[in-house]
Coordinates of C-alpha atoms and ligand atoms in Angstrom, one line a residue:
M1 CA -14.6 49.5 46.7
N2 CA -15.6 51.1 50.0
S3 CA -19.3 51.0 51.0
H4 CA -19.8 54.6 50.0
S5 CA -18.7 54.1 46.4
L6 CA -20.6 50.7 46.3
L7 CA -23.7 52.5 47.3
K8 CA -23.1 55.2 44.7
S9 CA -22.5 52.7 41.9
L10 CA -25.7 50.9 43.0
L11 CA -27.7 54.1 42.8
I12 CA -26.3 54.9 39.4
L13 CA -27.2 51.4 38.2
M14 CA -30.7 51.7 39.6
L15 CA -31.1 55.0 37.8
L16 CA -29.8 53.6 34.6
V17 CA -32.3 50.7 34.6
G18 CA -35.0 53.1 35.6
G19 CA -36.0 51.0 38.6
V20 CA -36.1 53.6 41.4
T21 CA -39.3 55.0 42.7
G22 CA -39.5 58.5 44.2
H23 CA -40.9 61.9 44.1
T24 CA -39.0 63.1 41.1
L25 CA -38.7 60.0 39.0
R26 CA -39.8 61.0 35.5
A27 CA -41.8 58.8 33.2
Q28 CA -39.9 57.1 30.4
S29 CA -39.1 59.3 27.5
P30 CA -39.4 58.5 24.7
V31 CA -42.3 56.1 25.0
L32 CA -42.7 52.9 22.9
Q33 CA -43.0 53.9 19.3
N34 CA -46.5 53.3 18.0
A35 CA -47.6 51.9 21.4
P36 CA -51.3 51.7 20.4
A37 CA -50.4 49.2 17.6
R38 CA -49.1 46.7 20.2
R39 CA -51.0 43.9 21.9
V40 CA -52.8 46.0 24.5
L41 CA -55.1 45.7 27.4
S42 CA -57.3 48.8 27.4
L43 CA -57.9 50.6 30.7
N44 CA -60.4 53.0 29.2
G45 CA -63.8 53.2 30.7
S46 CA -65.0 54.0 34.2
W47 CA -62.4 55.2 36.8
N48 CA -63.5 56.0 40.4
Y49 CA -62.5 59.4 41.5
I50 CA -62.0 61.5 44.5
I51 CA -61.8 65.3 44.4
D52 CA -59.0 66.5 46.6
P53 CA -58.4 70.2 46.6
Y54 CA -56.4 70.2 49.8
E55 CA -54.3 67.2 48.6
N56 CA -55.1 65.3 51.8
G57 CA -54.5 62.1 49.9
F58 CA -50.9 63.2 49.1
Y59 CA -49.7 65.1 52.1
D60 CA -50.0 64.4 55.9
Y61 CA -51.2 67.2 58.2
R62 CA -47.6 68.5 58.4
R63 CA -47.5 68.8 54.6
E64 CA -45.0 65.9 54.2
A65 CA -45.7 63.8 51.1
F66 CA -46.8 60.3 52.1
D67 CA -44.9 58.8 49.2
Q68 CA -41.7 60.3 50.5
S69 CA -42.1 58.9 54.0
K70 CA -40.1 55.8 55.2
S71 CA -43.0 53.4 54.7
G72 CA -44.2 55.2 51.5
K73 CA -47.7 54.6 52.8
G74 CA -50.6 56.7 53.9
G75 CA -51.8 58.2 50.7
Y76 CA -54.9 57.5 48.7
Y77 CA -52.8 55.5 46.3
D78 CA -52.8 52.7 49.0
N79 CA -56.5 52.2 48.1
Q80 CA -56.8 51.0 51.7
K81 CA -59.8 48.9 53.0
P82 CA -60.6 48.1 56.6
S83 CA -58.9 44.8 57.4
S84 CA -61.6 43.6 59.9
K85 CA -65.1 44.5 60.9
Q86 CA -64.3 44.1 64.6
E87 CA -61.6 46.8 64.8
P88 CA -62.1 48.9 61.8
E89 CA -59.3 51.4 61.2
L90 CA -60.2 55.0 60.4
I91 CA -60.1 55.3 56.6
E92 CA -61.7 58.5 55.2
Y93 CA -61.9 57.6 51.6
D94 CA -63.2 54.7 49.5
F95 CA -62.5 54.7 45.8
D96 CA -64.9 51.8 45.1
K97 CA -67.9 53.7 46.6
S98 CA -66.9 56.9 44.9
A99 CA -68.4 58.2 41.6
A100 CA -66.8 57.4 38.3
L101 CA -65.4 59.5 35.4
Q102 CA -65.1 58.2 31.9
V103 CA -61.6 57.9 30.5
P104 CA -60.6 59.2 28.1
G105 CA -62.2 62.5 28.9
D106 CA -61.6 65.7 30.8
W107 CA -63.3 65.9 34.2
N108 CA -64.7 69.4 33.5
S109 CA -67.3 68.3 31.0
Q110 CA -68.4 65.3 33.1
D111 CA -69.6 66.8 36.3
P112 CA -71.1 70.3 36.6
K113 CA -69.2 71.0 39.8
L114 CA -65.9 70.3 38.0
L115 CA -66.4 72.8 35.1
Y116 CA -64.0 75.4 36.6
Y117 CA -62.1 73.0 38.9
E118 CA -58.3 73.4 39.1
G119 CA -56.5 71.1 41.5
T120 CA -56.0 67.5 42.3
I121 CA -58.3 64.6 41.4
W122 CA -57.5 61.0 42.2
Y123 CA -58.4 58.3 39.8
K124 CA -58.4 54.6 40.5
K125 CA -59.0 51.5 38.3
S126 CA -58.6 47.8 39.1
F127 CA -57.6 45.4 36.3
T128 CA -56.7 41.7 35.9
L129 CA -53.4 40.9 34.3
A130 CA -51.2 38.0 35.2
P131 CA -47.8 38.7 33.9
K132 CA -46.4 36.0 31.6
A133 CA -42.7 35.0 31.7
G134 CA -40.5 36.5 29.0
K135 CA -42.9 39.5 28.4
R136 CA -42.7 43.1 29.3
Y137 CA -45.6 45.3 30.2
F138 CA -45.9 49.1 29.7
L139 CA -48.5 51.2 31.4
Y140 CA -49.3 53.9 28.9
F141 CA -51.4 57.1 29.2
G142 CA -52.0 59.2 26.0
A143 CA -52.2 62.4 28.2
I144 CA -52.9 63.6 31.7
N145 CA -53.3 67.3 32.3
Y146 CA -51.1 68.6 33.9
E147 CA -48.9 67.0 36.6
S148 CA -49.5 63.3 37.3
H149 CA -48.2 61.0 40.0
I150 CA -48.9 57.4 39.1
Y151 CA -49.0 54.4 41.5
L152 CA -49.4 50.7 40.8
N153 CA -50.6 48.4 43.5
G154 CA -49.7 51.1 46.1
K155 CA -46.2 51.7 44.8
K156 CA -45.1 54.9 43.0
L157 CA -44.1 54.6 39.4
G158 CA -43.2 58.2 39.0
M159 CA -44.4 61.7 38.1
H160 CA -44.8 63.5 34.8
K161 CA -45.4 67.1 33.8
G162 CA -47.0 68.2 30.6
G163 CA -50.7 67.8 29.7
F164 CA -50.5 66.7 26.1
T165 CA -47.7 64.1 25.7
P166 CA -47.8 60.4 26.4
I167 CA -46.7 58.9 29.7
Q168 CA -45.3 55.4 30.0
Y169 CA -43.8 53.2 32.7
D170 CA -42.4 49.7 32.5
I171 CA -44.5 47.8 35.1
T172 CA -43.3 44.3 34.4
S173 CA -41.8 43.8 37.9
Q174 CA -44.6 45.6 39.7
L175 CA -47.5 43.5 38.4
S176 CA -49.0 41.2 41.0
P177 CA -48.4 37.5 40.2
S178 CA -52.0 36.8 41.1
G179 CA -53.2 39.0 38.3
D180 CA -55.2 41.4 40.6
N181 CA -53.9 44.9 40.2
F182 CA -55.0 48.5 40.7
V183 CA -53.6 51.7 39.4
V184 CA -54.1 55.1 41.1
V185 CA -53.4 58.4 39.4
K186 CA -53.1 61.8 41.1
A187 CA -53.9 64.3 38.3
D188 CA -53.4 68.0 39.1
N189 CA -54.2 70.7 36.6
T190 CA -53.2 73.7 38.8
R191 CA -51.7 76.4 36.6
R192 CA -48.3 77.7 37.6
P193 CA -46.1 80.5 36.3
N194 CA -43.0 78.4 35.6
E195 CA -44.8 75.6 33.7
V196 CA -45.5 75.0 30.1
P197 CA -48.0 76.4 29.3
T198 CA -47.9 79.1 32.0
I199 CA -50.8 80.5 33.9
N200 CA -52.5 82.4 31.1
T201 CA -53.9 80.9 28.0
D202 CA -56.9 81.3 25.7
W203 CA -58.2 77.8 26.1
W204 CA -59.9 75.8 28.8
N205 CA -57.7 74.2 31.4
Y206 CA -59.3 70.8 31.0
G207 CA -58.0 68.4 33.7
G208 CA -57.7 64.7 34.0
I209 CA -56.9 61.6 32.0
T210 CA -57.9 63.0 28.6
R211 CA -56.6 60.3 26.3
D212 CA -56.5 56.5 26.1
V213 CA -55.0 54.4 28.8
F214 CA -53.7 50.8 28.1
I215 CA -51.1 48.3 29.0
A216 CA -48.9 47.3 26.0
E217 CA -47.2 43.9 26.0
T218 CA -44.0 43.1 24.3
P219 CA -41.4 40.4 24.4
D220 CA -38.5 40.9 26.9
T221 CA -36.3 42.1 24.0
Y222 CA -38.4 44.4 21.9
I223 CA -38.5 47.1 19.2
S224 CA -38.8 50.3 21.3
D225 CA -38.4 52.9 18.6
Y226 CA -38.1 53.4 14.8
K227 CA -38.1 56.0 12.2
V228 CA -39.0 55.1 8.6
Q229 CA -39.2 58.2 6.3
L230 CA -37.8 59.5 3.2
A231 CA -34.3 61.0 3.7
K232 CA -34.0 64.8 3.9
N233 CA -34.9 66.3 0.5
D234 CA -34.3 62.9 -1.2
P235 CA -37.3 61.3 -2.8
N236 CA -35.4 58.2 -3.8
T237 CA -34.1 57.0 -0.4
V238 CA -35.9 55.6 2.6
A239 CA -33.8 56.3 5.7
G240 CA -34.1 55.8 9.4
Y241 CA -33.3 53.5 12.3
V242 CA -34.7 50.8 14.4
Q243 CA -34.0 50.6 18.1
V244 CA -34.1 47.3 19.9
T245 CA -34.2 47.4 23.8
G246 CA -33.6 44.6 26.3
T247 CA -30.9 42.1 27.2
G248 CA -30.7 40.7 23.7
R249 CA -30.5 44.0 21.9
A250 CA -26.9 43.7 20.6
N251 CA -26.3 42.1 17.2
Q252 CA -30.0 41.4 16.7
S253 CA -31.4 40.7 13.3
V254 CA -34.1 43.1 12.3
T255 CA -36.3 42.9 9.2
L256 CA -37.9 45.9 7.6
S257 CA -40.5 45.1 5.1
I258 CA -42.8 47.1 2.9
S259 CA -44.1 44.2 0.9
E260 CA -46.3 46.2 -1.4
A261 CA -43.2 48.0 -2.7
G262 CA -41.1 44.8 -2.8
I263 CA -38.9 46.0 0.1
K264 CA -37.5 43.4 2.5
Q265 CA -34.3 44.4 4.2
S266 CA -32.3 42.6 6.8
L267 CA -30.5 44.8 9.3
K268 CA -28.2 44.1 12.3
T269 CA -28.3 46.1 15.5
D270 CA -25.1 47.5 17.0
A271 CA -24.0 47.0 20.7
E272 CA -26.6 49.6 21.7
G273 CA -29.4 47.8 19.9
R274 CA -29.6 50.3 17.0
A275 CA -29.7 49.6 13.3
T276 CA -29.7 52.5 10.9
F277 CA -30.5 52.2 7.2
R278 CA -30.7 53.9 3.8
L279 CA -32.6 52.1 1.1
P280 CA -33.4 52.9 -2.5
A281 CA -37.1 53.8 -2.8
K282 CA -37.6 54.9 -6.4
K283 CA -40.9 53.1 -6.8
L284 CA -42.8 54.4 -3.8
V285 CA -45.9 56.4 -4.6
R286 CA -45.5 59.7 -2.9
W287 CA -47.9 60.7 -0.1
S288 CA -49.8 64.0 -0.7
P289 CA -53.2 65.4 0.2
Q290 CA -54.4 64.4 -3.2
T291 CA -53.0 60.9 -2.9
P292 CA -52.6 60.0 0.8
K293 CA -50.9 56.7 0.0
L294 CA -49.9 54.8 3.0
Y295 CA -47.8 51.6 2.9
A296 CA -48.0 48.8 5.4
V297 CA -44.6 48.7 7.1
T298 CA -43.6 45.8 9.3
L299 CA -40.5 45.7 11.6
S300 CA -39.6 42.4 13.2
S301 CA -36.9 41.3 15.4
G302 CA -36.7 38.0 17.4
S303 CA -40.2 37.3 18.7
D304 CA -41.3 41.0 18.3
A305 CA -43.0 42.6 15.4
V306 CA -44.7 46.0 15.0
Q307 CA -46.8 47.2 12.1
D308 CA -47.4 50.7 10.9
R309 CA -48.9 52.5 8.0
I310 CA -46.5 55.0 6.6
G311 CA -46.5 57.6 3.9
F312 CA -43.5 58.9 2.1
R313 CA -43.1 62.5 0.9
T314 CA -40.5 65.3 0.9
I315 CA -41.0 68.8 2.2
Q316 CA -38.7 71.7 1.7
T317 CA -38.6 75.4 1.0
R318 CA -37.0 77.3 -1.9
G319 CA -37.2 81.0 -1.6
A320 CA -40.8 81.9 -1.2
D321 CA -42.0 78.4 -2.2
I322 CA -43.0 75.4 -0.1
L323 CA -42.2 72.3 -2.1
L324 CA -44.2 69.2 -1.4
N325 CA -42.6 66.3 -3.3
G326 CA -40.7 69.0 -5.2
K327 CA -43.8 70.8 -6.3
S328 CA -44.9 74.3 -5.1
T329 CA -47.9 74.1 -3.0
Y330 CA -50.4 76.4 -1.3
M331 CA -51.3 75.5 2.3
R332 CA -55.0 75.7 2.6
G333 CA -55.3 75.4 6.3
I334 CA -57.4 75.9 9.4
S335 CA -56.4 76.0 13.1
I336 CA -57.9 73.4 15.3
H337 CA -58.1 72.9 19.1
D338 CA -58.2 69.4 20.6
E339 CA -61.8 70.0 21.5
N340 CA -65.2 68.7 20.4
P341 CA -67.4 71.8 20.6
L342 CA -70.5 69.7 20.8
I343 CA -69.6 68.1 24.1
P344 CA -68.1 70.6 24.8
G345 CA -64.8 69.3 26.1
R346 CA -61.6 67.5 24.9
A347 CA -62.1 65.3 22.0
R348 CA -62.6 61.8 23.4
G349 CA -61.6 59.4 20.6
E350 CA -61.4 58.7 16.9
G351 CA -65.0 59.7 16.1
D352 CA -64.6 63.2 17.5
L353 CA -61.3 63.6 15.8
R354 CA -62.6 62.4 12.5
M355 CA -65.5 64.8 12.8
L356 CA -63.0 67.8 13.1
L357 CA -60.9 66.7 10.2
T358 CA -64.0 66.0 8.0
W359 CA -65.1 69.6 8.6
A360 CA -61.6 70.8 7.6
K361 CA -61.9 68.7 4.4
E362 CA -65.3 70.2 3.7
L363 CA -63.8 73.6 4.0
G364 CA -61.3 72.6 1.2
C365 CA -58.3 72.3 3.4
N366 CA -55.1 70.4 2.6
Y367 CA -53.5 71.5 5.9
V368 CA -54.4 71.9 9.6
R369 CA -52.6 73.7 12.4
L370 CA -53.0 71.5 15.5
A371 CA -52.8 74.4 18.0
H372 CA -51.4 75.0 20.6
Y373 CA -50.1 71.8 22.1
P374 CA -49.5 68.2 20.9
H375 CA -52.7 66.6 19.7
N376 CA -53.7 63.0 20.1
E377 CA -51.6 60.4 18.2
T378 CA -54.8 59.2 16.6
M379 CA -55.3 62.7 15.1
L380 CA -51.9 62.5 13.5
K381 CA -52.7 59.0 12.0
L382 CA -56.1 60.3 10.8
A383 CA -54.4 63.2 9.1
D384 CA -52.1 60.7 7.3
E385 CA -55.1 58.7 6.2
M386 CA -57.3 61.6 5.2
G387 CA -54.6 63.6 3.4
L388 CA -54.1 66.7 5.5
L389 CA -50.7 68.3 6.1
V390 CA -50.1 69.1 9.7
W391 CA -48.5 71.9 11.7
A392 CA -47.7 70.4 15.2
E393 CA -46.9 72.6 18.2
V394 CA -45.8 72.8 21.8
P395 CA -47.6 74.9 24.4
V396 CA -44.9 77.6 24.6
Y397 CA -47.5 80.2 24.5
W398 CA -47.4 83.9 25.5
T399 CA -45.5 84.7 28.6
I400 CA -43.3 81.7 29.5
A401 CA -40.7 82.0 32.3
W402 CA -37.9 82.6 29.8
E403 CA -35.1 82.8 32.3
N404 CA -36.0 79.6 34.2
E405 CA -33.8 76.6 33.2
A406 CA -36.3 74.0 34.4
T407 CA -39.0 75.7 32.3
Y408 CA -36.8 75.4 29.3
Q409 CA -36.0 71.7 30.0
N410 CA -39.7 71.1 30.4
A411 CA -40.5 72.8 27.0
E412 CA -37.7 70.8 25.4
T413 CA -38.9 67.5 26.7
Q414 CA -42.4 68.2 25.5
L415 CA -41.0 69.1 22.1
S416 CA -38.8 66.0 21.9
D417 CA -41.8 63.8 23.0
L418 CA -44.0 65.4 20.4
I419 CA -41.4 64.8 17.6
S420 CA -40.8 61.2 18.9
M421 CA -44.5 60.5 18.6
G422 CA -45.1 62.1 15.2
K423 CA -41.9 61.4 13.4
N424 CA -43.3 58.6 11.2
R425 CA -46.3 60.6 10.1
A426 CA -46.1 61.9 6.5
S427 CA -48.8 64.5 7.3
I428 CA -46.6 66.4 9.7
V429 CA -44.6 69.0 7.8
V430 CA -44.0 71.7 10.4
W431 CA -42.8 71.6 14.0
S432 CA -43.8 74.8 15.7
V433 CA -41.9 75.8 18.8
G434 CA -44.4 78.3 20.1
N435 CA -47.0 80.9 19.7
E436 CA -47.1 84.8 20.1
T437 CA -44.0 85.0 22.4
P438 CA -42.9 88.5 23.2
L439 CA -39.7 90.0 21.9
G440 CA -36.7 90.0 24.3
E441 CA -33.3 88.6 24.8
A442 CA -34.1 85.7 27.1
R443 CA -37.0 84.7 25.0
L444 CA -35.0 84.8 21.8
K445 CA -32.4 82.5 23.4
F446 CA -35.1 80.1 24.7
M447 CA -36.9 80.0 21.4
T448 CA -33.8 79.7 19.3
N449 CA -32.6 76.8 21.4
L450 CA -36.0 75.1 20.9
A451 CA -35.9 75.6 17.2
N452 CA -32.3 74.2 17.0
K453 CA -33.3 71.3 19.2
A454 CA -36.3 70.5 16.9
R455 CA -34.0 70.6 13.9
S456 CA -31.3 68.4 15.5
I457 CA -33.9 65.7 16.2
D458 CA -35.6 65.9 12.9
D459 CA -34.1 67.8 10.0
T460 CA -36.6 66.4 7.4
R461 CA -39.4 68.8 8.4
L462 CA -39.8 72.6 8.6
I463 CA -39.4 74.5 11.8
S464 CA -41.5 77.5 12.6
A465 CA -43.4 79.4 15.3
A466 CA -46.4 81.8 15.2
L467 CA -44.8 85.2 15.5
E468 CA -46.2 88.7 16.2
L469 CA -46.1 91.8 14.1
H470 CA -46.0 95.5 14.8
R471 CA -47.5 98.5 12.9
T472 CA -46.4 102.0 12.0
P473 CA -48.7 105.0 11.5
D474 CA -48.3 104.7 7.7
N475 CA -50.5 101.6 7.8
V476 CA -47.5 99.3 7.3
V477 CA -47.5 96.0 9.1
H478 CA -43.9 94.9 9.9
V479 CA -42.8 91.3 10.5
D480 CA -39.2 91.4 11.6
D481 CA -39.0 89.3 14.8
P482 CA -35.3 88.2 15.0
L483 CA -36.5 84.7 15.7
G484 CA -37.6 84.6 12.1
E485 CA -34.0 84.2 11.1
V486 CA -33.7 80.7 12.4
L487 CA -37.1 79.5 11.2
D488 CA -37.9 77.9 7.8
L489 CA -41.1 79.8 7.4
T490 CA -42.4 83.3 8.2
T491 CA -45.6 82.6 10.0
F492 CA -47.4 85.2 12.1
N493 CA -50.7 85.9 13.7
E494 CA -52.6 88.9 12.4
Y495 CA -55.9 90.3 13.8
A496 CA -56.7 93.3 11.6
G497 CA -60.4 94.0 11.8
W498 CA -60.8 92.5 15.2
Y499 CA -58.1 93.5 17.7
W500 CA -56.9 96.5 15.6
G501 CA -57.3 98.3 12.3
G502 CA -60.9 99.3 12.6
S503 CA -63.9 97.5 11.1
P504 CA -63.4 94.9 8.3
S505 CA -64.1 97.5 5.6
E506 CA -61.0 99.5 6.7
I507 CA -58.4 96.8 6.7
T508 CA -57.5 96.7 3.0
K509 CA -55.4 99.8 3.5
Y510 CA -52.7 97.8 5.3
T511 CA -49.6 96.7 3.5
F512 CA -46.9 94.3 4.7
D513 CA -43.2 94.7 5.2
I514 CA -41.7 91.3 5.8
K515 CA -38.0 91.0 6.5
Y516 CA -37.4 87.5 5.4
N517 CA -37.5 86.0 1.9
K518 CA -39.2 82.8 3.0
P519 CA -42.6 81.3 2.4
V520 CA -45.2 83.3 4.4
M521 CA -48.1 81.7 6.1
I522 CA -50.6 83.5 8.2
S523 CA -50.8 81.3 11.3
E524 CA -53.9 83.1 12.6
F525 CA -56.5 85.7 11.6
G526 CA -60.2 85.9 12.5
G527 CA -62.9 87.5 14.5
D528 CA -65.8 86.3 16.7
A529 CA -69.3 85.7 15.5
L530 CA -72.2 84.3 17.4
A531 CA -73.9 81.8 15.0
G532 CA -77.4 83.0 14.2
Y533 CA -76.8 86.6 15.3
H534 CA -77.2 88.8 12.2
G535 CA -76.5 92.4 11.5
D536 CA -74.6 94.4 8.9
A537 CA -70.9 94.1 8.2
E538 CA -70.1 96.8 10.8
T539 CA -72.0 94.9 13.6
R540 CA -69.4 93.2 15.8
W541 CA -70.3 89.6 16.8
S542 CA -72.6 89.2 13.8
E543 CA -72.0 86.5 11.2
E544 CA -72.0 89.3 8.6
Y545 CA -69.1 91.1 10.4
Q546 CA -67.0 87.9 10.4
E547 CA -67.9 87.3 6.8
A548 CA -66.8 90.8 5.8
L549 CA -63.6 90.3 7.8
Y550 CA -62.8 87.1 5.9
V551 CA -63.5 88.8 2.5
N552 CA -61.3 91.8 3.3
Q553 CA -58.5 89.8 5.0
L554 CA -58.2 87.6 1.9
K555 CA -58.0 90.8 -0.2
M556 CA -55.4 92.4 2.1
L557 CA -53.3 89.2 2.4
G558 CA -53.4 88.8 -1.3
T559 CA -50.9 91.6 -1.6
I560 CA -48.2 89.6 0.2
K561 CA -45.9 88.3 -2.6
N562 CA -44.6 85.3 -0.6
L563 CA -47.9 84.2 0.7
R564 CA -48.0 80.4 0.5
G565 CA -50.8 79.5 2.9
M566 CA -52.8 80.2 6.1
T567 CA -54.5 78.7 9.0
P568 CA -57.2 81.1 10.0
W569 CA -58.4 81.1 13.6
I570 CA -60.3 78.7 14.0
L571 CA -62.4 75.7 12.8
A572 CA -64.9 75.6 15.6
D573 CA -65.9 77.7 18.6
F574 CA -64.1 76.5 21.7
R575 CA -64.3 77.1 25.5
A576 CA -62.1 79.8 26.9
T577 CA -62.3 81.2 30.4
R578 CA -61.3 84.7 29.3
R579 CA -64.3 85.0 27.0
Q580 CA -66.8 86.5 29.4
H581 CA -69.3 88.4 27.4
P582 CA -72.7 87.2 28.7
V583 CA -74.5 87.6 25.4
Y584 CA -72.0 86.8 22.7
Q585 CA -69.4 84.6 24.3
N586 CA -70.6 82.8 27.5
G587 CA -67.3 81.2 28.0
F588 CA -66.6 80.5 24.4
N589 CA -64.1 82.0 21.9
R590 CA -66.5 82.5 19.0
K591 CA -63.9 82.8 16.2
G592 CA -65.0 79.4 14.9
L593 CA -66.2 79.0 11.4
I594 CA -68.4 76.4 12.9
S595 CA -70.5 77.1 16.0
S596 CA -70.6 75.2 19.3
T597 CA -73.7 73.4 18.0
G598 CA -72.1 72.4 14.7
T599 CA -73.6 75.2 12.5
K600 CA -71.5 76.6 9.7
K601 CA -71.3 80.4 9.8
K602 CA -71.3 82.6 6.8
A603 CA -67.5 83.1 6.8
F604 CA -67.1 79.3 6.4
Y605 CA -68.3 79.7 2.8
V606 CA -66.0 82.6 2.1
L607 CA -63.0 80.6 3.0
Q608 CA -64.3 77.6 1.2
E609 CA -64.6 79.5 -2.0
Y610 CA -61.2 81.0 -1.7
Y611 CA -59.7 77.5 -1.1
R612 CA -61.5 76.3 -4.1
Q613 CA -59.8 78.9 -6.2
M614 CA -56.4 78.3 -4.6
A615 CA -56.7 74.5 -5.2
Q616 CA -57.4 75.2 -8.8
K617 CA -54.5 77.6 -9.1
Y618 CA -51.9 75.3 -7.5
D619 CA -53.3 71.8 -8.1
G620 CA -55.4 72.4 -11.2
K621 CA -58.6 71.2 -9.5
Ligands
LIG1 C1 -54.3 84.5 19.4 C2 -53.9 83.2 20.1 C3 -55.1 82.2 20.2 C4 -56.3 83.0 20.6 C5 -56.6 84.0 19.6 C6 -57.8 84.9 19.9 O1 -53.5 85.2 18.9 O2 -52.8 82.6 19.5 O3 -54.7 81.2 21.1 O4 -57.4 82.1 20.9 O5 -55.6 84.8 19.4 O6 -59.0 84.5 19.7 O7 -57.6 86.0 20.5

């Protein structure tokens, strides 16, 4: 072998083991399955930060990235300190004397000068962890919006794009033997046209480390991934796989046990560390919103074990019907942003998330649309526990760069990461590949590929997207987007009484012409109301207007034969930059049924009553 090919093989080997650092090195994908359930060291809490709009901590004055230079040094990630008092070097930053942000949490809601900030902020945290022999350590971030470069002890781990999916690096060999470590994150929430989402959205561009950070510890050979769910449309079979990673992965024994159901199954991995299985599961109580039964599931292999709580249900469609565990169901939903209106800012943990889902339950929901991007893994687990079906989505929203291959790859990675994170959650029944994307050839190809991708990874759930409609002068609303062909549901956003169609009292004249004989769900309808502002049903922004809009929407939608559910827009008022009206909006989208101070508006009760009736009709209670 000549030196050139030796070098090439070495490089390929390094890439394969994921050991190279560099500008473009991506985070691991998929991440450790159910990482929060591992033995973890939490890095939540105070992180020192430096605001760096010119990116002086990343580029030198010739705009060369420090981490691409020969020495790899010079950036803020060095966390440099003067070495002596006598001859102090010039160092123009000091993390430890800088202010701190709380993690998890967006930066916008923590410091008034950051409310509108878009750019780079550096975060730093020190921690003590002396690596033990025979263990592996994974640095895990629940989400960082949008682009992150992560460094441990001054060395780059990699970069990641996408503000709502977990990021993970194997840091075993980079931890300091002394136990003194520091991690530095460059988080950049700059909006860019070729990214996912693109530059224009109707939600706040919250930046920073918005979800939990921890280090998970596993044995050297460990269970990296698993899927334990009912087989497609088969209520009597539990099917899935276990993936073992590490040097001892081949021919490993794995035990899957669901002791409450008397299941204890021994499996053997293949040469790649994978063991697939199909087991009879006749006796399992089915998970449903009425009975959100979860079983303790334990997977063990060698010295590793991981526990989960998993529900078992089937979901399928038949003609116009959505069958949950074989029974026709009506999806009493509401759309939700990952935001606590009371902060206001990104939801920061289980308490905030539980509050949102408790409101949805109070409304009478059995279903939530987690718009418009992947929500927190904790949210998905809470939905399992509280009995709420879930529509989970990727931020392919409005005008994505349809022709750009890198944009597609980015969207696909976000989708795969979402599915990987959510695949063991019984609550998730719909993967949505996007929202209100405009008709066109390139877009159709992009979206069809995404839908096919979702189905190829997980054919046990329904695939959909929030489509648009068009109207003709005869007051007919047409839903015939060709993308509808490849989707399992016909789901579309419809804003009669707000963006078109006159006042609420006029909208009942519309009828629907829907091309597909599939279950129809209205993925959005609604209108703004400022809580406490009263007028008559014709007074825009008043609670009465929104109330009348809901009353008449429900009348109008009642004429759709295939209607099997809805997720009106939206549970709570949320921050949105495009909502500028100084009296009624003040930077908030006011379509919430609950205000930004937690007050329920009149329309809340209209929908609550409708859901009471639908529950009675479909579930007999
Ligand atoms: C939509 C979008 C949603 C917006 C909403 C609105 O169609 O999907 O993100 O917030 O309308 O309020 O206009």
